[in-house]
Short mmCIF file of C-alpha atoms in Angstrom, two decimals:
data_model
loop_
_atom_site.label_atom_id
_atom_site.label_comp_id
_atom_site.label_asym_id
_atom_site.label_seq_id
_atom_site.Cartn_x
_atom_site.Cartn_y
_atom_site.Cartn_z
CA UNK A 1 -111.64 41.55 140.99
CA UNK A 2 -112.32 38.36 143.22
CA UNK A 3 -113.09 35.18 141.23
CA UNK A 4 -115.78 32.89 142.35
CA UNK A 5 -115.17 29.71 143.52
CA UNK A 6 -117.62 28.11 141.16
CA UNK A 7 -115.51 29.16 138.13
CA UNK A 8 -113.11 26.25 137.93
CA UNK A 9 -112.09 26.81 134.56
CA UNK A 10 -108.33 26.84 134.41
CA UNK A 11 -106.36 28.88 132.00
CA UNK A 12 -104.47 26.84 129.21
CA UNK A 13 -100.59 26.45 129.21
CA UNK A 14 -98.78 29.64 128.06
CA UNK A 15 -101.31 31.95 129.52
CA UNK A 16 -99.68 34.92 131.52
CA UNK A 17 -101.65 34.04 134.55
CA UNK A 18 -100.73 30.66 135.77
CA UNK A 19 -103.08 29.10 138.53
CA UNK A 20 -101.27 28.51 141.82
CA UNK A 21 -100.99 25.23 143.67
CA UNK A 22 -104.12 26.66 145.78
CA UNK A 23 -106.12 27.45 142.80
CA UNK A 24 -105.66 24.04 141.55
CA UNK A 25 -106.75 22.42 144.61
CA UNK A 26 -109.66 24.90 144.78
CA UNK A 27 -110.69 23.78 141.19
CA UNK A 28 -110.25 20.06 141.94
CA UNK A 29 -112.53 20.47 145.06
CA UNK A 30 -115.40 21.67 143.09
CA UNK A 31 -114.76 19.07 140.40
CA UNK A 32 -115.13 16.55 143.12
CA UNK A 33 -118.02 18.15 144.84
CA UNK A 34 -120.14 18.09 141.32
CA UNK A 35 -119.23 14.43 140.80
CA UNK A 36 -120.07 13.33 144.33
CA UNK A 37 -123.60 15.24 143.97
CA UNK A 38 -124.21 13.35 140.64
CA UNK A 39 -123.43 9.96 142.37
CA UNK A 40 -125.63 10.77 145.15
CA UNK A 41 -128.39 11.78 142.75
CA UNK A 42 -128.22 8.66 140.74
CA UNK A 43 -127.89 6.54 143.94
CA UNK A 44 -130.92 8.28 145.44
CA UNK A 45 -132.93 7.55 142.28
CA UNK A 46 -131.95 3.88 142.47
CA UNK A 47 -132.77 3.60 146.28
CA UNK A 48 -136.23 4.73 145.53
CA UNK A 49 -136.69 2.48 142.65
CA UNK A 50 -136.37 -0.65 144.59
CA UNK A 51 -138.63 -2.93 142.50
CA UNK A 52 -136.99 -1.99 139.25
CA UNK A 53 -133.52 -2.27 140.67
CA UNK A 54 -133.77 -5.62 142.51
CA UNK A 55 -136.50 -7.55 140.92
CA UNK A 56 -135.80 -6.60 137.41
CA UNK A 57 -132.12 -5.77 137.32
CA UNK A 58 -130.09 -7.44 140.30
CA UNK A 59 -132.12 -10.74 140.59
CA UNK A 60 -133.02 -11.05 136.87
CA UNK A 61 -129.87 -13.45 136.37
CA UNK A 62 -131.12 -15.53 139.18
CA UNK A 63 -134.40 -16.47 137.15
CA UNK A 64 -134.74 -18.79 134.27
CA UNK A 65 -136.68 -16.24 132.19
CA UNK A 66 -133.67 -13.89 132.20
CA UNK A 67 -132.85 -12.55 128.44
CA UNK A 68 -129.58 -14.47 128.27
CA UNK A 69 -131.05 -17.82 129.30
CA UNK A 70 -133.97 -17.53 126.74
CA UNK A 71 -131.45 -16.77 124.13
CA UNK A 72 -129.23 -19.80 125.04
CA UNK A 73 -132.29 -21.99 124.54
CA UNK A 74 -132.97 -20.62 121.10
CA UNK A 75 -129.34 -20.85 120.23
CA UNK A 76 -129.36 -24.45 121.48
CA UNK A 77 -132.63 -25.27 119.53
CA UNK A 78 -130.91 -23.83 116.42
CA UNK A 79 -127.82 -26.09 116.85
CA UNK A 80 -129.87 -29.07 117.87
CA UNK A 81 -128.12 -29.17 121.27
CA UNK A 82 -130.52 -29.04 124.01
CA UNK A 83 -127.92 -29.49 126.65
CA UNK A 84 -126.92 -25.62 125.97
CA UNK A 85 -130.36 -24.43 127.06
CA UNK A 86 -130.39 -23.06 130.28
CA UNK A 87 -133.97 -23.48 131.72
CA UNK A 88 -133.11 -23.95 135.40
CA UNK A 89 -131.25 -22.11 138.17
CA UNK A 90 -130.53 -24.24 140.94
CA UNK A 91 -130.20 -22.27 144.08
CA UNK A 92 -131.97 -20.15 146.59
CA UNK A 93 -130.76 -16.61 147.57
CA UNK A 94 -131.14 -16.00 151.40
CA UNK A 95 -130.69 -13.26 154.00
CA UNK A 96 -128.95 -14.33 157.06
CA UNK A 97 -128.48 -10.98 158.93
CA UNK A 98 -130.91 -8.94 160.44
CA UNK A 99 -130.01 -5.63 158.63
CA UNK A 100 -128.97 -7.54 155.56
CA UNK A 101 -131.44 -6.42 153.16
CA UNK A 102 -131.37 -2.93 154.24
CA UNK A 103 -127.52 -2.77 154.13
CA UNK A 104 -127.64 -4.50 150.64
CA UNK A 105 -130.20 -2.02 149.32
CA UNK A 106 -128.13 1.00 150.43
CA UNK A 107 -124.69 -0.42 149.11
CA UNK A 108 -126.46 -1.47 145.84
CA UNK A 109 -127.81 1.81 145.23
CA UNK A 110 -124.34 3.42 145.69
CA UNK A 111 -122.66 1.07 143.25
CA UNK A 112 -125.45 1.68 140.69
CA UNK A 113 -124.80 5.61 141.35
CA UNK A 114 -121.25 5.07 140.58
CA UNK A 115 -121.93 3.02 137.60
CA UNK A 116 -124.55 5.51 136.08
CA UNK A 117 -122.68 8.45 136.99
CA UNK A 118 -119.28 7.06 135.48
CA UNK A 119 -119.51 9.17 132.19
CA UNK A 120 -120.05 12.36 134.50
CA UNK A 121 -117.35 11.56 136.64
CA UNK A 122 -115.06 11.18 133.73
CA UNK A 123 -116.27 14.47 132.29
CA UNK A 124 -115.41 16.18 135.30
CA UNK A 125 -111.89 14.65 135.54
CA UNK A 126 -111.39 15.84 131.91
CA UNK A 127 -112.54 19.25 132.57
CA UNK A 128 -109.98 19.34 135.37
CA UNK A 129 -107.11 18.06 133.10
CA UNK A 130 -108.00 19.51 129.74
CA UNK A 131 -106.87 23.25 130.56
CA UNK A 132 -103.44 22.06 131.41
CA UNK A 133 -103.05 20.67 128.03
CA UNK A 134 -101.33 22.37 125.06
CA UNK A 135 -103.93 23.17 122.05
CA UNK A 136 -102.67 20.28 119.83
CA UNK A 137 -103.00 17.80 122.89
CA UNK A 138 -106.76 18.99 123.45
CA UNK A 139 -107.17 18.63 119.67
CA UNK A 140 -105.99 15.23 119.62
CA UNK A 141 -108.09 14.11 122.53
CA UNK A 142 -111.35 15.29 121.16
CA UNK A 143 -114.26 12.83 121.80
CA UNK A 144 -112.32 11.37 124.76
CA UNK A 145 -115.40 11.41 127.11
CA UNK A 146 -117.69 10.16 124.50
CA UNK A 147 -115.68 7.05 123.43
CA UNK A 148 -114.84 6.16 127.15
CA UNK A 149 -118.47 6.38 128.21
CA UNK A 150 -119.43 4.26 125.02
CA UNK A 151 -116.80 1.63 125.93
CA UNK A 152 -117.62 1.58 129.57
CA UNK A 153 -121.40 0.93 128.72
CA UNK A 154 -120.63 -1.87 126.01
CA UNK A 155 -118.39 -3.48 128.48
CA UNK A 156 -121.00 -3.34 131.34
CA UNK A 157 -123.79 -4.60 129.19
CA UNK A 158 -121.22 -7.64 128.10
CA UNK A 159 -120.60 -8.29 131.83
CA UNK A 160 -124.19 -8.19 133.01
CA UNK A 161 -125.79 -10.10 129.94
CA UNK A 162 -122.93 -12.50 129.29
CA UNK A 163 -120.21 -12.95 131.63
CA UNK A 164 -122.17 -12.66 134.86
CA UNK A 165 -125.05 -15.00 133.91
CA UNK A 166 -122.58 -17.61 132.73
CA UNK A 167 -120.86 -17.35 135.96
CA UNK A 168 -123.94 -17.39 137.98
CA UNK A 169 -125.36 -20.48 136.11
CA UNK A 170 -122.00 -22.40 136.42
CA UNK A 171 -121.49 -21.84 140.11
CA UNK A 172 -125.33 -22.21 141.05
CA UNK A 173 -125.32 -25.52 139.14
CA UNK A 174 -121.97 -26.98 140.41
CA UNK A 175 -122.55 -29.66 143.23
CA UNK A 176 -120.43 -32.20 144.65
CA UNK A 177 -123.16 -34.18 145.88
CA UNK A 178 -126.93 -34.21 145.06
CA UNK A 179 -127.94 -34.11 148.53
CA UNK A 180 -126.31 -30.54 149.21
CA UNK A 181 -128.56 -27.84 148.26
CA UNK A 182 -127.22 -24.53 147.21
CA UNK A 183 -128.52 -21.71 149.48
CA UNK A 184 -126.72 -18.76 148.43
CA UNK A 185 -125.88 -15.64 150.41
CA UNK A 186 -127.47 -12.37 148.88
CA UNK A 187 -124.26 -10.61 149.53
CA UNK A 188 -122.08 -13.35 147.67
CA UNK A 189 -124.52 -13.25 144.86
CA UNK A 190 -124.41 -9.48 144.54
CA UNK A 191 -120.63 -9.48 144.77
CA UNK A 192 -120.34 -11.99 141.80
CA UNK A 193 -122.82 -9.94 139.74
CA UNK A 194 -121.11 -6.50 140.42
CA UNK A 195 -117.90 -7.91 140.09
CA UNK A 196 -118.09 -9.52 136.70
CA UNK A 197 -120.06 -6.55 135.12
CA UNK A 198 -117.90 -3.79 136.38
CA UNK A 199 -114.63 -5.59 135.75
CA UNK A 200 -115.75 -6.17 132.02
CA UNK A 201 -116.80 -2.56 131.84
CA UNK A 202 -113.13 -1.44 132.74
CA UNK A 203 -111.57 -4.16 130.65
CA UNK A 204 -113.35 -2.78 127.59
CA UNK A 205 -111.63 0.59 128.08
CA UNK A 206 -108.34 -1.06 126.52
CA UNK A 207 -108.72 0.82 123.20
CA UNK A 208 -108.92 4.13 124.86
CA UNK A 209 -106.06 3.22 127.25
CA UNK A 210 -103.72 2.36 124.14
CA UNK A 211 -104.93 5.53 122.40
CA UNK A 212 -103.72 7.92 125.09
CA UNK A 213 -100.37 5.72 125.56
CA UNK A 214 -99.79 5.89 121.74
CA UNK A 215 -100.50 9.60 121.94
CA UNK A 216 -97.82 10.07 124.51
CA UNK A 217 -95.30 7.95 122.61
CA UNK A 218 -95.29 5.36 125.18
CA UNK A 219 -96.51 2.42 123.16
CA UNK A 220 -96.26 1.35 119.26
CA UNK A 221 -98.19 -1.19 117.33
CA UNK A 222 -94.64 -2.95 116.67
CA UNK A 223 -94.45 -3.47 120.43
CA UNK A 224 -98.04 -4.66 120.70
CA UNK A 225 -97.50 -7.10 117.98
CA UNK A 226 -94.25 -8.51 119.45
CA UNK A 227 -96.04 -9.23 122.78
CA UNK A 228 -99.28 -10.38 121.31
CA UNK A 229 -98.68 -13.99 122.45
CA UNK A 230 -97.89 -12.67 126.07
CA UNK A 231 -101.02 -10.35 125.97
CA UNK A 232 -103.16 -13.24 125.20
CA UNK A 233 -101.75 -15.15 128.11
CA UNK A 234 -102.44 -12.28 130.34
CA UNK A 235 -105.99 -12.14 128.78
CA UNK A 236 -106.54 -15.57 129.60
CA UNK A 237 -105.49 -15.15 133.24
CA UNK A 238 -107.82 -12.09 133.40
CA UNK A 239 -110.72 -14.42 132.03
CA UNK A 240 -109.72 -17.41 134.70
CA UNK A 241 -109.67 -14.71 137.44
CA UNK A 242 -113.30 -13.04 136.58
CA UNK A 243 -114.82 -16.27 135.53
CA UNK A 244 -115.70 -19.52 137.00
CA UNK A 245 -113.39 -22.37 136.33
CA UNK A 246 -115.40 -23.53 133.31
CA UNK A 247 -113.93 -23.36 129.71
CA UNK A 248 -116.89 -22.11 128.01
CA UNK A 249 -117.17 -19.05 130.11
CA UNK A 250 -113.70 -18.20 129.86
CA UNK A 251 -113.82 -18.45 125.97
CA UNK A 252 -116.70 -16.13 125.86
CA UNK A 253 -114.84 -13.65 127.93
CA UNK A 254 -111.46 -14.18 126.24
CA UNK A 255 -112.77 -13.72 122.56
CA UNK A 256 -113.98 -10.11 122.87
CA UNK A 257 -110.73 -9.09 124.82
CA UNK A 258 -108.63 -10.50 122.42
CA UNK A 259 -110.70 -8.64 119.57
CA UNK A 260 -110.29 -5.42 121.68
CA UNK A 261 -106.39 -5.93 121.65
CA UNK A 262 -106.29 -6.37 117.94
CA UNK A 263 -108.36 -3.23 117.60
CA UNK A 264 -106.07 -1.46 120.05
CA UNK A 265 -103.07 -2.46 117.68
CA UNK A 266 -104.77 -0.85 114.64
CA UNK A 267 -105.56 2.42 116.84
CA UNK A 268 -101.89 2.55 117.94
CA UNK A 269 -100.66 2.08 114.06
CA UNK A 270 -103.15 5.13 113.11
CA UNK A 271 -102.06 7.29 115.97
CA UNK A 272 -98.31 6.48 115.46
CA UNK A 273 -98.63 7.24 111.77
CA UNK A 274 -100.30 10.46 112.31
CA UNK A 275 -97.86 11.50 115.21
CA UNK A 276 -94.88 10.68 112.96
CA UNK A 277 -96.44 12.86 110.24
CA UNK A 278 -97.25 15.67 112.50
CA UNK A 279 -93.41 15.58 113.69
CA UNK A 280 -92.22 15.42 110.32
CA UNK A 281 -94.21 18.42 109.27
CA UNK A 282 -92.95 20.38 112.19
CA UNK A 283 -89.42 19.48 111.59
CA UNK A 284 -89.65 20.69 108.01
CA UNK A 285 -91.27 23.74 109.01
CA UNK A 286 -88.65 24.41 111.59
CA UNK A 287 -85.88 23.83 109.02
CA UNK A 288 -87.71 26.10 106.45
CA UNK A 289 -87.68 29.10 109.07
CA UNK A 290 -84.07 28.45 110.01
#
């Protein structure tokens, strides 16, 4: 009987009927098609939600009534340090190209489609990879889609509400002479906002990356502890790249990444301990059979 091309579920390893290379390509093709449809659907919804997308979401950090700036003023009042209050954004966003706003509308909608569709994209990737795993590998990786999606969302929110506004506020307020007015091109503003937000979203995936590497035996907590100082230097470099050259912003970005690294050490320790116990139990079972 012919198999429908829509049936992309692959047999697990050890089945009598292994998929051919062409079958794998066919399965991958349908996973990509479904993922692309999801991205286009989210992007279309974003495109037709222009006011929400731009006025509330994209241009939010360019106004002094943005949530982050209001919280900074409350925090400044609590500390008795009025200089920490951000109540003015000293720049104007401009469009200098005839089709600039239309191009930005389309490109921004596509970026939002990718971001909103990321959990589904990862789920489709996981559906393609999962059937090729051994049963114990699938068992050890339960909840991967959920935790990857949660970490991505937390990192994205951190980037949007903390890292990006700090960068925008610093860069907008930096002047070499009071007579020079900051008139920012909208593509430059959008690039700063999306780069900061998406970069933080992927950086927050560190615990899951360490989890899978520890499951594969490629990393151990001892190695991570030995290279902790080196990792902190790398984190500082990353923070310096994705933030403006201003100490406060770099510290704000560095602290959660360092905490994620420490959490990853703990995760690697648990995974390694469970992996060692499983291997010892399997060895004892084999010796008992022999």
